[in-house]
mmCIF file of N, CA and C in Angstrom:
data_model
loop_
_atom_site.group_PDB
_atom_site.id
_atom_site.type_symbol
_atom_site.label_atom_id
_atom_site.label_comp_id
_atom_site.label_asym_id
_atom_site.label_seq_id
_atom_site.Cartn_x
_atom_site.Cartn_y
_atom_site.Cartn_z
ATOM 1 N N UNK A 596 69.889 -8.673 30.160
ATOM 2 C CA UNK A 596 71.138 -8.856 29.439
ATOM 3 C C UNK A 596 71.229 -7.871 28.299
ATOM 4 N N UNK A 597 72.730 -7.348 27.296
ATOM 5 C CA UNK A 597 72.493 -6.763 27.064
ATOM 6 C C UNK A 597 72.001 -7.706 25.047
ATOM 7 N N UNK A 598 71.030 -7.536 24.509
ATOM 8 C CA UNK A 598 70.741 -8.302 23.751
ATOM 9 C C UNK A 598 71.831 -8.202 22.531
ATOM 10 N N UNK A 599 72.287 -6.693 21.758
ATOM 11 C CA UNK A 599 73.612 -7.250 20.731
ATOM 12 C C UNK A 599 74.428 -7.909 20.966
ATOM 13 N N UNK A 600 75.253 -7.670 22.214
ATOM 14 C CA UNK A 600 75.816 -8.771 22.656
ATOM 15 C C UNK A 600 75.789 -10.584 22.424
ATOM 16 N N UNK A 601 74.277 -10.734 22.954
ATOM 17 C CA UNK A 601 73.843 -12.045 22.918
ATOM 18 C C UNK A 601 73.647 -12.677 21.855
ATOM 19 N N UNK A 602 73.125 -11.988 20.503
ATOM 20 C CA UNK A 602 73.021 -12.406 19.097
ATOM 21 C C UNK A 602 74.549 -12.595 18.878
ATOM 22 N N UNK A 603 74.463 -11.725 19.272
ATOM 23 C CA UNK A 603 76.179 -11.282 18.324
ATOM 24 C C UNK A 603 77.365 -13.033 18.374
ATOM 25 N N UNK A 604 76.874 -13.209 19.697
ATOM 26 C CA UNK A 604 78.009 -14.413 20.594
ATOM 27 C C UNK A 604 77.160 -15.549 19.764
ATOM 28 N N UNK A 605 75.885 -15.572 19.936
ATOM 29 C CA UNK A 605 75.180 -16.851 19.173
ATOM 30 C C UNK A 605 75.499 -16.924 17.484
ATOM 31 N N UNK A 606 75.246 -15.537 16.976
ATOM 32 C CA UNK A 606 75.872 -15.954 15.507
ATOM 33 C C UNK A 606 77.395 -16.325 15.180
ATOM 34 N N UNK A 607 77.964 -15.755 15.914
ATOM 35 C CA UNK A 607 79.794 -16.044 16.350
ATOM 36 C C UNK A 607 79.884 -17.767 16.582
ATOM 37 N N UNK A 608 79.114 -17.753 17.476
ATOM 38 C CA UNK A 608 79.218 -19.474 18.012
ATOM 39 C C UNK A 608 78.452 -20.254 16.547
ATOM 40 N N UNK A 609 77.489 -20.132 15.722
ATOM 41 C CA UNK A 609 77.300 -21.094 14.836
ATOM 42 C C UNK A 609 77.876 -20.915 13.347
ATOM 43 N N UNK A 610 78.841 -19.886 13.236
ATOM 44 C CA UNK A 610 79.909 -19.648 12.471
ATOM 45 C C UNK A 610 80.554 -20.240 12.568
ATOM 46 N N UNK A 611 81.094 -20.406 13.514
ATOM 47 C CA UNK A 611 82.216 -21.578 14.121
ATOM 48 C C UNK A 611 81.741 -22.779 14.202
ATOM 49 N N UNK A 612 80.810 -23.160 14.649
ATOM 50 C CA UNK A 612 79.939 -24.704 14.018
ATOM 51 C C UNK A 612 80.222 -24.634 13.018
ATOM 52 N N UNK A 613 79.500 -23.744 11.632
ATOM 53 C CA UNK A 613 80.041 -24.351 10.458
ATOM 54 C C UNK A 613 81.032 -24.625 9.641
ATOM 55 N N UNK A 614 81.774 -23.848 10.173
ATOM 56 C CA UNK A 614 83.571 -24.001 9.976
ATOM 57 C C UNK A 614 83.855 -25.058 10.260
ATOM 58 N N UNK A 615 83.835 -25.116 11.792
ATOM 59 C CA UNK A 615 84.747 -26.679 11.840
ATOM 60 C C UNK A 615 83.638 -28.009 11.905
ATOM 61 N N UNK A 616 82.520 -27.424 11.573
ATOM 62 C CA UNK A 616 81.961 -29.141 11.024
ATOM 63 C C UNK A 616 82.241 -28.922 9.386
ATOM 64 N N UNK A 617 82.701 -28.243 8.489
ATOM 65 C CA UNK A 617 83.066 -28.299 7.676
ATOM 66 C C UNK A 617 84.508 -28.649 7.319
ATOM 67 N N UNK A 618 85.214 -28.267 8.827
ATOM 68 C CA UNK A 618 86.487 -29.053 8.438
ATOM 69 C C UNK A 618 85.955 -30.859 9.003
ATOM 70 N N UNK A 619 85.495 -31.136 9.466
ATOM 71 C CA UNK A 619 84.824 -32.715 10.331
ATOM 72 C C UNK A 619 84.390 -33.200 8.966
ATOM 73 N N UNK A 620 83.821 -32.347 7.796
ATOM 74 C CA UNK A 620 83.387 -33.154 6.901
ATOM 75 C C UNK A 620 84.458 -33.258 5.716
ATOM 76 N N UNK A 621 85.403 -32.561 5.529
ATOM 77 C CA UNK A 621 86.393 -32.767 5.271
ATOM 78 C C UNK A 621 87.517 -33.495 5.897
ATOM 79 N N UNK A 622 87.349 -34.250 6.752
ATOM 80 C CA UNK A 622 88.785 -35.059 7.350
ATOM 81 C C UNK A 622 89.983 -34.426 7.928
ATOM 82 N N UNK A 623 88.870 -33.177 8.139
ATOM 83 C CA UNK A 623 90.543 -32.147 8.925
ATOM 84 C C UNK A 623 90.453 -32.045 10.519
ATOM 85 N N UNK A 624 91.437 -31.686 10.862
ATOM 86 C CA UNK A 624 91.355 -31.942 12.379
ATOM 87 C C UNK A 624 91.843 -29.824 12.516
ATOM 88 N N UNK A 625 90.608 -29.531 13.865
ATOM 89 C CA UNK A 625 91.502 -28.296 14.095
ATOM 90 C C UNK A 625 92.510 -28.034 13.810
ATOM 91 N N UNK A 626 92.852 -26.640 13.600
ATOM 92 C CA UNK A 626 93.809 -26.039 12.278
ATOM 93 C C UNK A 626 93.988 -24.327 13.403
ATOM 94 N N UNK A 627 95.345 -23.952 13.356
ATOM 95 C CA UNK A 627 95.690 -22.838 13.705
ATOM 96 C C UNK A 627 93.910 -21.407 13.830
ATOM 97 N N UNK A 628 93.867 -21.438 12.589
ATOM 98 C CA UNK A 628 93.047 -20.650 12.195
ATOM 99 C C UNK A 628 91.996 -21.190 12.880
ATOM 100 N N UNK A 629 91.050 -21.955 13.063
ATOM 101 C CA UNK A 629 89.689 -22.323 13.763
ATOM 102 C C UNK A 629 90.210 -22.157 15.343
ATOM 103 N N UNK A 630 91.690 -21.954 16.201
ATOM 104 C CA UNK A 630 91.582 -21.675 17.044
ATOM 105 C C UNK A 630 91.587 -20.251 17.426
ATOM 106 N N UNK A 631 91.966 -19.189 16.200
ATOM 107 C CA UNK A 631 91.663 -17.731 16.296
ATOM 108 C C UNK A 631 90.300 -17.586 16.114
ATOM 109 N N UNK A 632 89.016 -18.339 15.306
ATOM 110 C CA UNK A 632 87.874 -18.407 15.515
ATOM 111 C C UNK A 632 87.538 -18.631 16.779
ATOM 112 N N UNK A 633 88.552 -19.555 17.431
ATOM 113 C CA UNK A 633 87.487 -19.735 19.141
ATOM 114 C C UNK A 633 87.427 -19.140 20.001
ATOM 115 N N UNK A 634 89.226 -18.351 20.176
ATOM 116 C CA UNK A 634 89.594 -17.513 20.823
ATOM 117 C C UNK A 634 88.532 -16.067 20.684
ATOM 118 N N UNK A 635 87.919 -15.697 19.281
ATOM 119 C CA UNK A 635 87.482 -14.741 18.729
ATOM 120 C C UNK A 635 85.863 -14.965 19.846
ATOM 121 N N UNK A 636 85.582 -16.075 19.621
ATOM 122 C CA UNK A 636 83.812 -16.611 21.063
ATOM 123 C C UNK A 636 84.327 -16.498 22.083
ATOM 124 N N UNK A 637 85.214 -16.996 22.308
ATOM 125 C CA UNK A 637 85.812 -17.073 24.085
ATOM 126 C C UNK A 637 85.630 -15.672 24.284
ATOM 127 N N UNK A 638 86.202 -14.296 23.617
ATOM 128 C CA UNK A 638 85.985 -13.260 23.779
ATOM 129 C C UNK A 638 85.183 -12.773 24.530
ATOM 130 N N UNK A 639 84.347 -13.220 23.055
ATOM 131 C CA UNK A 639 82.667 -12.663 23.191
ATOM 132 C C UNK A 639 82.038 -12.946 24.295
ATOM 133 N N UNK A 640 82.477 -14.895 24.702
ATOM 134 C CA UNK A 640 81.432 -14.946 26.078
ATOM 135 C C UNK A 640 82.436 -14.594 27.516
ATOM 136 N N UNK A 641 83.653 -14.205 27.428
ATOM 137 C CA UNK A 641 84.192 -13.664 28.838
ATOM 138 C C UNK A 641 83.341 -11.649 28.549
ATOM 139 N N UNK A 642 83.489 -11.672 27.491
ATOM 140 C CA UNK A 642 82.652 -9.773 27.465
ATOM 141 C C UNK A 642 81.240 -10.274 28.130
ATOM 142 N N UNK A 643 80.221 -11.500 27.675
ATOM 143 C CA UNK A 643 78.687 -11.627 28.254
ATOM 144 C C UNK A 643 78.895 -11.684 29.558
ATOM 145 N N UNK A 644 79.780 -12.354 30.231
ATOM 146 C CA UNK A 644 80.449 -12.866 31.544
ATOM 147 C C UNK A 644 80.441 -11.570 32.500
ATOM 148 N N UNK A 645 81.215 -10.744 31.737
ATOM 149 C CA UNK A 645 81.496 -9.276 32.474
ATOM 150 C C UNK A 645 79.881 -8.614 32.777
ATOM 151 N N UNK A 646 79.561 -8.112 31.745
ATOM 152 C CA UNK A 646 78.427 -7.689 31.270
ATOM 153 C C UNK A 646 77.218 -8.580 32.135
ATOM 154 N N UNK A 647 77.294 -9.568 32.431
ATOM 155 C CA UNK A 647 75.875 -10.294 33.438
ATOM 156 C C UNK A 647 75.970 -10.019 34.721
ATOM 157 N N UNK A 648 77.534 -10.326 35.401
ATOM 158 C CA UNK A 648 78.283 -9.642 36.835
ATOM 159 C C UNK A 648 77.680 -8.577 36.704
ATOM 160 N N UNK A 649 78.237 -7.257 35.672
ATOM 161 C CA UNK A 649 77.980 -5.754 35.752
ATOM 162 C C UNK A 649 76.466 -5.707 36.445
ATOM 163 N N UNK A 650 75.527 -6.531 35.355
ATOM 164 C CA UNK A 650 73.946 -6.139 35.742
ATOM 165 C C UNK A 650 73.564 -6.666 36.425
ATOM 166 N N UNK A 651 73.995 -7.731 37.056
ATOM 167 C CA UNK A 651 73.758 -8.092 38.903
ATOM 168 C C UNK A 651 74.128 -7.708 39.879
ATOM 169 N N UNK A 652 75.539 -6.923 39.646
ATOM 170 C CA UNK A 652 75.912 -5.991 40.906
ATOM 171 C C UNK A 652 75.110 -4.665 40.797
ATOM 172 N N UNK A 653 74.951 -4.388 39.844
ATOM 173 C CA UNK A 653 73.889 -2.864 39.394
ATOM 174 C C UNK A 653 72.182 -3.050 39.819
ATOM 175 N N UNK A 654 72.219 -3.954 40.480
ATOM 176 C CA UNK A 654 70.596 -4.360 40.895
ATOM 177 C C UNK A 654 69.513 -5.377 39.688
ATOM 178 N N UNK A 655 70.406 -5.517 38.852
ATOM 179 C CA UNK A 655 69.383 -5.886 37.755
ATOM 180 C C UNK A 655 68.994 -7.948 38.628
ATOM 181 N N UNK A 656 68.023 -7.975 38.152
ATOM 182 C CA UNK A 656 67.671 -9.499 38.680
ATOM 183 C C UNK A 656 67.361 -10.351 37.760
ATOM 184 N N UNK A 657 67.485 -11.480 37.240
ATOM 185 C CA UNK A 657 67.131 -12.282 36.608
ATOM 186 C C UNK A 657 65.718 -12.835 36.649
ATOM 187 N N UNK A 658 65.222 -12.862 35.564
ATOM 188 C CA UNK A 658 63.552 -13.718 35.682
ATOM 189 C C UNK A 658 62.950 -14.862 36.672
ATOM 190 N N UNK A 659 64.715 -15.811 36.070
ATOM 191 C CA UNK A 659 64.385 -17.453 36.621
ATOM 192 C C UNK A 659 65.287 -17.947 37.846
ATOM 193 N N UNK A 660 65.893 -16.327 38.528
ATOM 194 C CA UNK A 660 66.787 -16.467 39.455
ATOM 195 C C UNK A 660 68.452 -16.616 39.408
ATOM 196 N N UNK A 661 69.087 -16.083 40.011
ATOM 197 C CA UNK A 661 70.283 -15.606 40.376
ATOM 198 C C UNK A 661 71.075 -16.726 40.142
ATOM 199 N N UNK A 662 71.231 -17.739 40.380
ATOM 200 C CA UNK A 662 72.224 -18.990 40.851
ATOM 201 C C UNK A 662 72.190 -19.536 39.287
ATOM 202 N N UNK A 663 71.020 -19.833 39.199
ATOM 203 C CA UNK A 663 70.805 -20.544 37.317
ATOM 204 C C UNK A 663 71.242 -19.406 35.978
ATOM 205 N N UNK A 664 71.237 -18.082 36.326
ATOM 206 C CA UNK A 664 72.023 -17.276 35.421
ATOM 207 C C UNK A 664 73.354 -17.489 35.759
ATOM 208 N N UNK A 665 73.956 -17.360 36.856
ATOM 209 C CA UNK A 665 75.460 -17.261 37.619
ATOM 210 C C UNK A 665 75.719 -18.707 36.565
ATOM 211 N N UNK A 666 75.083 -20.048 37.023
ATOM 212 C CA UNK A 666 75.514 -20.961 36.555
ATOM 213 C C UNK A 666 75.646 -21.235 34.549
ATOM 214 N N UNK A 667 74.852 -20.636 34.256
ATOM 215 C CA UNK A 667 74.849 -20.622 32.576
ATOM 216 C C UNK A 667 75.442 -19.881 32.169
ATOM 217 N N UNK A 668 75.980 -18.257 32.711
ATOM 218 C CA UNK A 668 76.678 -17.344 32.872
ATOM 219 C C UNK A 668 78.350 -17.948 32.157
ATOM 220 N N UNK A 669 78.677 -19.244 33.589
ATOM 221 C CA UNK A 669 80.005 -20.020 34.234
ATOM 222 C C UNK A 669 80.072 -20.935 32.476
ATOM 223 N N UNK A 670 78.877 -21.465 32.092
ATOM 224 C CA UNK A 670 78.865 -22.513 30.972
ATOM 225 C C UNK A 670 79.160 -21.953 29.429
ATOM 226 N N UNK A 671 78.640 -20.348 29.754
ATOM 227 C CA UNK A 671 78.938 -19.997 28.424
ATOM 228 C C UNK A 671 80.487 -20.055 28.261
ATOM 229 N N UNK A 672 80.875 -18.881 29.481
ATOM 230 C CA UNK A 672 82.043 -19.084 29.187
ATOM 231 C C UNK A 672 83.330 -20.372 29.274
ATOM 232 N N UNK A 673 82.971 -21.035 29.416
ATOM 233 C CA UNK A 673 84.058 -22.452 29.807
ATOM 234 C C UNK A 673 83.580 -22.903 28.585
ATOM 235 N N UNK A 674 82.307 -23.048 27.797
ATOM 236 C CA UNK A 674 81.914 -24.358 26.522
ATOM 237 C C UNK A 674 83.201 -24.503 25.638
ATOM 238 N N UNK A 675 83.279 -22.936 24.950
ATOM 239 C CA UNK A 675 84.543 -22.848 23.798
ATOM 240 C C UNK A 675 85.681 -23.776 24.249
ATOM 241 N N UNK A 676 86.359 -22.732 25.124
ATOM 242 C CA UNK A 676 87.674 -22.953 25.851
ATOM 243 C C UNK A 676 87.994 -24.992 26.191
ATOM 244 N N UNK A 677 86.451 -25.668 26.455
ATOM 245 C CA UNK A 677 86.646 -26.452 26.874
ATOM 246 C C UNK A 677 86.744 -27.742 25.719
ATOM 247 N N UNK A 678 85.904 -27.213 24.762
ATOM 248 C CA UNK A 678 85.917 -28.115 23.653
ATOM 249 C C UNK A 678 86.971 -27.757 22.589
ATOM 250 N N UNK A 679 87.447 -26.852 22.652
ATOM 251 C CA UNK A 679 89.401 -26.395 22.346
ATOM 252 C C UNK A 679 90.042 -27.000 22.891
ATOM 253 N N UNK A 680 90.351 -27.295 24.137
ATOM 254 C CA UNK A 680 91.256 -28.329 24.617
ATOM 255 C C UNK A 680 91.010 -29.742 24.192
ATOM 256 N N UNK A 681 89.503 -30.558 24.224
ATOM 257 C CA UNK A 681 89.524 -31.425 23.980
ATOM 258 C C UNK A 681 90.010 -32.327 22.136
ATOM 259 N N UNK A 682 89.944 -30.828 21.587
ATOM 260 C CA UNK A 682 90.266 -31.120 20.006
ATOM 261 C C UNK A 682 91.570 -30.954 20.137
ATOM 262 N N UNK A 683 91.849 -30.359 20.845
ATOM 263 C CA UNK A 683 94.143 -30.395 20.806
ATOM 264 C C UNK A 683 94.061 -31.940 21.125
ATOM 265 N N UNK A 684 93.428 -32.889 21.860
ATOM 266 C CA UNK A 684 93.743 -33.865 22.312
ATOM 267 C C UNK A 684 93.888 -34.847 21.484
ATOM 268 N N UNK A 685 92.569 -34.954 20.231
ATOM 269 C CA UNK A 685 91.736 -35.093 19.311
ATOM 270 C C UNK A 685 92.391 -34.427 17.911
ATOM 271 N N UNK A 686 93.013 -34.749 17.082
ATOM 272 C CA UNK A 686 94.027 -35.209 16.256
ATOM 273 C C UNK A 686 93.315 -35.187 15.371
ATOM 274 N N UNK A 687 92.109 -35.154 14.955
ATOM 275 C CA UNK A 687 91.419 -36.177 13.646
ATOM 276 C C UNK A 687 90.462 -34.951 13.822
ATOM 277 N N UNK A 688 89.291 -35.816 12.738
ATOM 278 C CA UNK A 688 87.851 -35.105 12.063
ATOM 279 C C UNK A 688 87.319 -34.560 13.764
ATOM 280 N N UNK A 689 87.550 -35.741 14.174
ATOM 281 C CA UNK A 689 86.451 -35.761 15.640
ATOM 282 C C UNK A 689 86.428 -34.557 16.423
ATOM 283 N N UNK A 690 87.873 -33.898 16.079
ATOM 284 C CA UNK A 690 88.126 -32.545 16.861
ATOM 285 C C UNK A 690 87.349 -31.726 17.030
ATOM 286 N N UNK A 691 87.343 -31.256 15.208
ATOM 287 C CA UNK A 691 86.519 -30.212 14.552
ATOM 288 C C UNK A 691 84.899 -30.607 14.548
ATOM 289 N N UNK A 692 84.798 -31.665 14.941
ATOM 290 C CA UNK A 692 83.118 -32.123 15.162
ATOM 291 C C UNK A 692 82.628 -31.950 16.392
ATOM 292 N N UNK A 693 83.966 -32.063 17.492
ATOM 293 C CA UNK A 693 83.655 -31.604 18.995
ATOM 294 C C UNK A 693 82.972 -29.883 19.026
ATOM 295 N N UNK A 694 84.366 -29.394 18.366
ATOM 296 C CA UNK A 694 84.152 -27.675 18.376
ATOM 297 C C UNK A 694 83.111 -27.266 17.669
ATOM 298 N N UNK A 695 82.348 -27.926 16.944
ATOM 299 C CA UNK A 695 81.086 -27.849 16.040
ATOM 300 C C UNK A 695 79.761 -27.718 17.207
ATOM 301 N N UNK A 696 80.050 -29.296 17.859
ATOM 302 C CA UNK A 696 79.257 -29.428 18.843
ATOM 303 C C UNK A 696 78.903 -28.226 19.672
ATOM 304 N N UNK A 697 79.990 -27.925 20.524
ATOM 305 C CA UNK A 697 80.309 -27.319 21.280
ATOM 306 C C UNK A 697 79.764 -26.070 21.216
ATOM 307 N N UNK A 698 80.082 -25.713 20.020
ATOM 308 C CA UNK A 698 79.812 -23.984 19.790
ATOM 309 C C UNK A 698 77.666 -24.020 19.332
ATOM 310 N N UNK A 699 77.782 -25.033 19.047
ATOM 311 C CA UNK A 699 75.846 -25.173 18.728
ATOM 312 C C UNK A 699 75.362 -24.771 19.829
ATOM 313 N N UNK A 700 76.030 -25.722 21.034
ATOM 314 C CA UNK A 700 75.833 -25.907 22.420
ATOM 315 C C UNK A 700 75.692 -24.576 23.219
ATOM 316 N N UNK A 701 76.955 -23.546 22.585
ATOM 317 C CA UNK A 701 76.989 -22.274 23.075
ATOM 318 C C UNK A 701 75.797 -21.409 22.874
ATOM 319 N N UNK A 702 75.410 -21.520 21.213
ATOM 320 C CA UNK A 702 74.224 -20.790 20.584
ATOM 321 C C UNK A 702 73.006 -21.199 21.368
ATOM 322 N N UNK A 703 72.814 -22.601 21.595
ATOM 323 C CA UNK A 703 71.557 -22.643 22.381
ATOM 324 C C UNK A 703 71.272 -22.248 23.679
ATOM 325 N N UNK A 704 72.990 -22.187 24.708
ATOM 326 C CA UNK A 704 72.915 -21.311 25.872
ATOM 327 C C UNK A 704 72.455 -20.235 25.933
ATOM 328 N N UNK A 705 73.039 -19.124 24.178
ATOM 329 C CA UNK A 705 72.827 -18.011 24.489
ATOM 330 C C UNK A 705 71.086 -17.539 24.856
ATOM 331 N N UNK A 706 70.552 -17.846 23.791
ATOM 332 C CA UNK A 706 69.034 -18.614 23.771
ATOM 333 C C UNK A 706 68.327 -18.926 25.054
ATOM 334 N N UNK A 707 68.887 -19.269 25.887
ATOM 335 C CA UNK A 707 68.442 -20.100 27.504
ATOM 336 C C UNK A 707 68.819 -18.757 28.322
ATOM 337 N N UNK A 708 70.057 -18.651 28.204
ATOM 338 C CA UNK A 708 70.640 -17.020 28.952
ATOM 339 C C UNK A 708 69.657 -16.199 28.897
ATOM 340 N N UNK A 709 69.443 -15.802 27.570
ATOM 341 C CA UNK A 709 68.295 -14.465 27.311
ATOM 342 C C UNK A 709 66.819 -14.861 28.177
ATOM 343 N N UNK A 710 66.539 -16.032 27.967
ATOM 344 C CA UNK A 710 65.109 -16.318 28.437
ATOM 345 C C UNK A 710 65.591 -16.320 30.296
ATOM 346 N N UNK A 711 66.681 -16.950 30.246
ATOM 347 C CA UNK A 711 66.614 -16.832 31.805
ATOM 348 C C UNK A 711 66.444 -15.247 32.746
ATOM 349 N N UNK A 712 67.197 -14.501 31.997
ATOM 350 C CA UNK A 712 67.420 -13.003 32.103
ATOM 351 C C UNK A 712 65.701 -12.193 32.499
ATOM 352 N N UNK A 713 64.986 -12.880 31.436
ATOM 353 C CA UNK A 713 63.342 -12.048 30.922
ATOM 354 C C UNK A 713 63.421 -11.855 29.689
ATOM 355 N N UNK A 714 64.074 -12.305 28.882
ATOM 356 C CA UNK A 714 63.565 -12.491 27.313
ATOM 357 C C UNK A 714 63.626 -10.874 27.257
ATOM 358 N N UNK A 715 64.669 -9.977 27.374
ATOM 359 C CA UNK A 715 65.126 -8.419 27.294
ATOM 360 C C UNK A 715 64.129 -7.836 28.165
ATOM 361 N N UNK A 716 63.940 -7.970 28.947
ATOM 362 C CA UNK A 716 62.890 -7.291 29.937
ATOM 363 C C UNK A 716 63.864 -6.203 30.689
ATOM 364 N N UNK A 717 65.174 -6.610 30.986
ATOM 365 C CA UNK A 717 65.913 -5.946 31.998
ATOM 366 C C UNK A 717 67.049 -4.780 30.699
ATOM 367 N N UNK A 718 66.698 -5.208 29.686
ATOM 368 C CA UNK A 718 67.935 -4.551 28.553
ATOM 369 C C UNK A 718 67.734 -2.989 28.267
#
């Protein structure tokens, strides 16, 4: 994988944890602005998305196998997007505590991604 990338999306994703668990601890519910923060990760993990395709069609192989990158690959990118919808639903603190969740959730994928990859073996 390519590793700036991967920091880059993990510090992105717990930025955004602390944002909107800071709005969760404030009593705010997602806010215009924390969805240009998500949109800003969604980015990042449809660019990792591209970028993992690229180095599997280019011969590159994964450590822990093909199907379990493809599949964590599929998770990075859907986590954001998915815990954004569920806070539009979600009105209250709980929103911004989902998208908190969510984006932790992302950081520790990225984390799992890299190790699944070879821990930069292939970078």
């Amino acid at each position: 994988m390519f590793t700036p990338l991967t920091v880059a999306l993990a510090v992105a994703a717990l930025a955004l944890a602390v944002w909107c668990g800071w709005a969760a601890y404030r009593d705010q519910p997602t806010k215009d602005w924390h969805f240009i923060g998500m949109a800003v990760v969604s980015l990042l993990a449809l660019a990792q998305l591209v970028v993992g395709i690229v180095r599997l069609t280019g011969g590159g192989e994964p450590a822990e196998g093909t199907v379990i990158f493809v599949a964590y690959l599929a998770a990075v990118a859907a986590c954001v997007p998915v815990v954004g919808l569920i806070s539009l639903t979600e009105r209250t603190r709980w929103g911004s505590l989902t998208v908190a969740a969510g984006a932790v959730v992302l950081a520790v994928l990225q984390a799992r991604l890299h190790e699944i990859w070879g821990g930069g073996r292939g970078a």
